[in-house]
CSV table of C-alpha atoms and ligand atoms in Angstrom, one decimal:
chain,number,residue,atom,x,y,z
A,1,MET,CA,126.6,119.5,123.2
A,2,GLU,CA,123.8,120.2,125.8
A,3,ILE,CA,120.5,120.2,124.1
A,4,ARG,CA,118.0,122.6,125.8
A,5,SER,CA,114.7,121.3,127.2
A,6,TYR,CA,111.4,123.2,127.5
A,7,PRO,CA,108.0,122.9,129.2
A,8,ARG,CA,105.3,122.0,126.5
A,9,ASP,CA,103.4,125.2,127.0
A,10,PHE,CA,106.7,127.3,126.7
A,11,PHE,CA,107.5,125.5,123.5
A,12,LEU,CA,104.1,125.9,121.8
A,13,HIS,CA,103.7,129.7,122.8
A,14,ARG,CA,107.5,130.9,122.6
A,15,VAL,CA,109.6,128.6,120.7
A,16,TRP,CA,107.2,127.3,118.0
A,17,ARG,CA,107.0,129.3,114.8
A,18,TYR,CA,105.5,128.3,111.6
A,19,GLU,CA,105.5,129.6,108.0
A,20,PRO,CA,102.7,128.4,105.5
A,21,GLY,CA,104.0,125.6,103.3
A,22,GLU,CA,106.4,124.1,106.0
A,23,HIS,CA,106.2,120.4,106.4
A,24,VAL,CA,106.1,118.7,109.9
A,25,SER,CA,106.7,115.2,110.8
A,26,PHE,CA,105.8,113.4,114.0
A,27,LEU,CA,107.7,110.0,114.4
A,28,ALA,CA,106.8,107.8,117.4
A,29,PRO,CA,105.4,104.4,118.2
A,30,THR,CA,101.7,104.0,118.9
A,31,GLY,CA,100.7,105.6,121.9
A,32,GLY,CA,103.7,107.9,121.8
A,33,GLY,CA,101.5,111.1,121.9
A,34,LYS,CA,101.8,112.1,118.1
A,35,THR,CA,98.1,113.0,117.8
A,36,HIS,CA,98.2,114.8,121.1
A,37,LEU,CA,101.0,117.1,120.1
A,38,ALA,CA,100.0,117.6,116.6
A,39,ASN,CA,96.6,118.8,117.9
A,40,GLN,CA,98.3,121.1,120.3
A,41,LEU,CA,100.4,122.6,117.5
A,42,LEU,CA,97.4,122.7,115.1
A,43,ALA,CA,95.5,124.7,117.7
A,44,VAL,CA,98.2,127.5,118.0
A,45,THR,CA,99.0,127.5,114.4
A,46,SER,CA,95.9,127.1,112.3
A,47,SER,CA,93.6,130.2,111.8
A,48,GLU,CA,91.0,131.4,109.2
A,49,HIS,CA,93.8,132.6,107.1
A,50,LEU,CA,95.7,129.3,107.3
A,51,GLN,CA,93.3,126.8,107.8
A,52,ALA,CA,94.0,123.0,108.8
A,53,LEU,CA,92.4,119.9,107.1
A,54,SER,CA,92.9,116.9,109.3
A,55,LEU,CA,92.2,113.6,107.8
A,56,VAL,CA,90.6,111.1,110.2
A,57,MET,CA,90.6,107.5,109.0
A,58,LYS,CA,89.1,105.6,112.1
A,59,PRO,CA,85.5,104.8,112.3
A,60,ARG,CA,85.3,105.9,116.0
A,61,ASP,CA,87.9,108.6,117.2
A,62,GLN,CA,87.1,110.4,120.6
A,63,THR,CA,90.4,112.4,120.3
A,64,ALA,CA,89.3,113.7,116.9
A,65,ARG,CA,85.9,114.6,118.1
A,66,LYS,CA,87.3,116.4,121.2
A,67,PHE,CA,89.8,118.2,119.2
A,68,ALA,CA,87.2,119.5,116.7
A,69,LYS,CA,85.0,120.7,119.6
A,70,SER,CA,87.8,122.4,121.4
A,71,SER,CA,89.5,124.0,118.3
A,72,GLY,CA,86.3,124.9,116.6
A,73,HIS,CA,87.5,122.9,113.6
A,74,ARG,CA,84.4,121.8,111.5
A,75,ILE,CA,83.8,118.0,111.1
A,76,VAL,CA,83.0,117.3,107.5
A,77,ARG,CA,82.3,113.9,105.8
A,78,SER,CA,83.3,114.7,102.2
A,79,TRP,CA,85.6,117.0,100.5
A,80,PRO,CA,85.3,119.7,99.1
A,81,VAL,CA,82.7,121.1,101.4
A,82,PRO,CA,79.7,121.6,99.1
A,83,PRO,CA,79.2,125.3,98.1
A,84,GLY,CA,76.3,126.7,99.8
A,85,ALA,CA,76.7,124.5,102.7
A,86,GLU,CA,78.4,127.2,104.7
A,87,PHE,CA,76.9,130.3,103.4
A,88,TRP,CA,74.9,131.1,106.6
A,89,ARG,CA,78.2,130.9,108.7
A,90,THR,CA,79.5,134.3,109.6
A,91,LYS,CA,83.0,133.2,110.5
A,92,LYS,CA,85.4,131.0,108.7
A,93,PRO,CA,86.6,128.1,111.0
A,94,SER,CA,90.3,127.7,111.4
A,95,GLY,CA,90.1,124.2,110.1
A,96,TYR,CA,88.2,121.1,109.2
A,97,VAL,CA,88.4,117.5,110.3
A,98,LEU,CA,87.6,115.4,107.2
A,99,TRP,CA,85.9,112.2,108.7
A,100,PRO,CA,84.1,110.1,106.0
A,101,ARG,CA,81.5,107.7,107.3
A,102,HIS,CA,82.2,104.0,107.7
A,103,ARG,CA,80.0,101.4,106.2
A,104,PHE,CA,82.0,98.6,108.0
A,105,ASP,CA,82.7,96.9,104.6
A,106,PRO,CA,86.3,97.2,103.4
A,107,ASP,CA,85.1,96.8,99.7
A,108,ILE,CA,83.0,99.9,100.0
A,109,ASP,CA,85.0,101.8,102.5
A,110,ASP,CA,88.3,101.6,100.9
A,111,ALA,CA,87.1,102.7,97.5
A,112,ALA,CA,85.0,105.6,99.0
A,113,HIS,CA,87.8,106.7,101.5
A,114,TYR,CA,90.5,106.5,98.8
A,115,GLN,CA,88.3,109.0,96.7
A,116,VAL,CA,87.7,111.4,99.5
A,117,PHE,CA,91.2,111.5,100.9
A,118,ARG,CA,92.8,111.6,97.6
A,119,THR,CA,90.6,114.5,96.5
A,120,ALA,CA,91.3,116.2,99.8
A,121,VAL,CA,95.2,115.8,99.3
A,122,LEU,CA,95.2,117.0,95.8
A,123,ASP,CA,92.9,120.0,96.3
A,124,SER,CA,95.0,121.1,99.3
A,125,TYR,CA,98.1,121.1,96.9
A,126,LYS,CA,96.4,122.9,94.1
A,127,LYS,CA,94.6,125.5,96.2
A,128,GLY,CA,97.5,125.9,98.6
A,129,LYS,CA,97.8,128.1,101.7
A,130,ARG,CA,96.6,125.2,104.0
A,131,ILE,CA,97.7,122.7,106.6
A,132,LEU,CA,97.0,119.2,105.5
A,133,PHE,CA,97.4,116.8,108.6
A,134,ALA,CA,97.6,113.2,107.9
A,135,ASP,CA,97.7,111.6,111.0
A,136,GLU,CA,98.3,108.0,109.7
A,137,VAL,CA,100.8,108.4,107.0
A,138,TYR,CA,101.2,104.7,106.9
A,139,SER,CA,97.5,103.6,106.3
A,140,LEU,CA,97.0,106.4,104.0
A,141,ALA,CA,100.1,105.6,101.9
A,142,ARG,CA,100.1,101.8,101.9
A,143,GLU,CA,96.6,100.7,102.8
A,144,LEU,CA,94.7,103.4,100.7
A,145,ARG,CA,97.6,103.8,98.3
A,146,ILE,CA,97.6,107.6,98.3
A,147,GLU,CA,101.4,107.6,98.6
A,148,ARG,CA,102.2,109.3,95.2
A,149,GLU,CA,100.0,112.0,96.0
A,150,LEU,CA,101.5,112.6,99.5
A,151,VAL,CA,105.0,112.4,98.0
A,152,THR,CA,103.9,115.3,95.6
A,153,VAL,CA,102.9,117.4,98.5
A,154,TRP,CA,106.1,116.9,100.3
A,155,THR,CA,108.1,117.6,97.2
A,156,LYS,CA,106.3,120.5,95.6
A,157,GLY,CA,103.6,121.5,98.2
A,158,ARG,CA,105.8,124.0,99.8
A,159,SER,CA,105.8,126.6,96.9
A,160,MET,CA,102.0,126.3,97.2
A,161,GLU,CA,102.1,126.9,100.9
A,162,CYS,CA,100.6,123.6,101.4
A,163,GLY,CA,102.2,122.2,104.4
A,164,LEU,CA,101.9,118.6,104.9
A,165,TRP,CA,102.0,117.5,108.6
A,166,GLY,CA,102.4,113.7,108.8
A,167,ALA,CA,102.4,111.3,111.6
A,168,THR,CA,103.5,107.6,111.6
A,169,GLN,CA,104.0,104.9,114.2
A,170,ARG,CA,106.4,103.2,112.0
A,171,PRO,CA,109.4,105.7,111.9
A,172,TRP,CA,111.8,103.1,110.2
A,173,GLY,CA,109.1,102.4,107.4
A,174,ALA,CA,108.1,106.1,106.9
A,175,PRO,CA,108.4,107.7,103.4
A,176,GLN,CA,111.8,109.0,103.0
A,177,GLN,CA,110.2,112.5,102.4
A,178,MET,CA,108.9,112.5,106.0
A,179,TYR,CA,112.7,112.9,106.9
A,180,SER,CA,114.0,114.9,104.0
A,181,GLN,CA,111.3,117.3,103.2
A,182,ALA,CA,110.2,118.4,106.7
A,183,GLU,CA,111.1,121.6,108.2
A,184,HIS,CA,110.1,120.5,111.6
A,185,LEU,CA,110.6,117.1,112.8
A,186,PHE,CA,109.4,115.6,116.3
A,187,LEU,CA,111.0,112.3,117.4
A,188,SER,CA,110.2,110.3,120.3
A,189,TYR,CA,112.1,107.8,122.4
A,190,SER,CA,112.6,104.7,120.2
A,191,PRO,CA,114.7,101.6,121.1
A,192,ASP,CA,114.4,100.3,117.6
A,193,THR,CA,117.8,100.7,115.8
A,194,ARG,CA,116.0,100.6,112.5
A,195,ASP,CA,114.7,104.0,113.5
A,196,HIS,CA,118.2,105.2,114.3
A,197,ASP,CA,119.4,104.2,110.9
A,198,ARG,CA,117.1,106.7,109.1
A,199,TYR,CA,118.3,109.9,111.2
A,200,GLY,CA,120.9,110.3,108.7
A,201,GLU,CA,118.2,111.2,106.0
A,202,ILE,CA,117.1,114.2,107.9
A,203,GLY,CA,120.2,115.9,106.5
A,204,GLY,CA,122.4,118.7,107.9
A,205,ILE,CA,122.2,117.1,111.3
A,206,ASP,CA,124.5,114.5,113.0
A,207,PRO,CA,122.6,111.4,113.2
A,208,LYS,CA,124.5,110.1,116.2
A,209,LEU,CA,123.7,113.2,117.9
A,210,VAL,CA,119.9,112.7,117.3
A,211,ALA,CA,120.1,108.9,118.1
A,212,ASN,CA,121.7,109.7,121.6
A,213,ALA,CA,119.3,112.5,122.3
A,214,VAL,CA,116.3,110.3,121.4
A,215,LYS,CA,117.5,107.4,123.6
A,216,GLN,CA,117.1,109.5,126.8
A,217,LEU,CA,113.7,110.8,126.2
A,218,PRO,CA,111.1,109.9,128.8
A,219,ARG,CA,107.4,109.1,127.8
A,220,TYR,CA,105.7,111.9,125.8
A,221,TRP,CA,108.9,114.0,125.5
A,222,TRP,CA,110.1,114.9,122.0
A,223,LEU,CA,113.2,115.8,120.3
A,224,TYR,CA,112.4,118.6,118.1
A,225,ILE,CA,114.5,119.6,115.0
A,226,ARG,CA,114.1,122.7,113.0
A,227,ARG,CA,116.0,122.1,109.9
A,228,SER,CA,116.7,125.5,108.3
A,229,ASP,CA,118.7,127.0,111.3
A,230,ARG,CA,119.5,123.5,112.9
A,231,VAL,CA,117.7,124.3,116.0
A,232,MET,CA,117.4,121.5,118.3
A,233,CYS,CA,115.5,121.1,121.7
A,234,VAL,CA,113.7,118.8,123.9
A,235,VAL,CA,109.9,119.4,124.3
A,236,GLN,CA,108.6,118.1,127.7
A,237,LYS,CA,105.5,116.4,128.5
B,1,ADP,N1,102.1,115.2,126.7
B,1,ADP,C1,101.2,114.3,127.3
B,1,ADP,N2,100.7,114.3,128.6
B,1,ADP,C2,99.9,113.4,129.0
B,1,ADP,N3,99.2,112.5,128.4
B,1,ADP,C3,99.5,112.4,127.1
B,1,ADP,C4,100.4,113.3,126.5
B,1,ADP,N4,100.7,113.0,125.1
B,1,ADP,C5,99.8,112.0,125.0
B,1,ADP,N5,99.1,111.6,126.1
B,1,ADP,C6,98.1,110.5,126.2
B,1,ADP,O1,98.7,109.3,125.7
B,1,ADP,C7,97.8,108.7,125.1
B,1,ADP,C8,98.2,108.4,123.6
B,1,ADP,O2,98.5,109.6,123.0
B,1,ADP,P1,98.2,109.9,121.3
B,1,ADP,O3,98.5,111.2,121.1
B,1,ADP,O4,96.9,109.3,121.0
B,1,ADP,O5,99.4,109.0,120.8
B,1,ADP,P2,99.6,108.6,119.2
B,1,ADP,O6,98.8,109.5,118.4
B,1,ADP,O7,101.1,108.6,119.1
B,1,ADP,O8,99.2,107.0,119.2
B,1,ADP,C9,96.6,109.5,125.0
B,1,ADP,O9,95.4,109.0,125.9
B,1,ADP,C10,96.9,110.9,125.3
B,1,ADP,O10,96.0,111.7,125.9
B,2,MG,MG1,97.4,108.9,116.9
């Protein structure tokens, strides 16, 4: 089977469509372009009616800063945004970048960040109608131990229209729900057979076909899978 291949811009504006509550997974090694692609998709998908909330875990992050600026997503240090903090704004932003301050002491930071990110995840689930972007699922789930909350959103968030967009640099170690619950999957080149072993968990798609397609991807190219209608295509750099 020949898999069609599209330039990035064409994909973003002509192929990509998104319904509130759908989950999206980005699986690629570090430097594979997950954040770049996710930010491009957020820019064309988020709006004042479907706001994004991106969780930023690093103390310094030029990409997050640039993205906030170019997309008009507002950087906030805690969640929820205190009532009254925005009353003078005339227009709702299409999203927020939640970027808590770092004190550079893991005892203090881990406890504080656990609180703020956990609150943000559960608030998004409860209020719904939101895109929650967890750029580093592994750190969030395993290091800050917010895995149960994320799993809850993957399994029950759809009905609340809370779509969890998750990225991880360890495809073979990703929570199972990143494969089984995502309506949209983006997979990059991976030589690691442990990654290939997990394609069967996507469900409804031939894992051999996936492994074969992924093997041929150049840098920054993606295999895109839309599960509901089993559409598959390659997204170019
Ligand atoms: N499609 C692309 N074309 C050109 N450069 C890209 C592309 N995607 C990512 N990059 C660059 O590659 C580097 C790593 O991308 P990034 O999105 O941060 O990777 P990841 O989040 O997977 O670690 C960044 O400097 C980014 O600008
Ligand atoms: Mg990244």
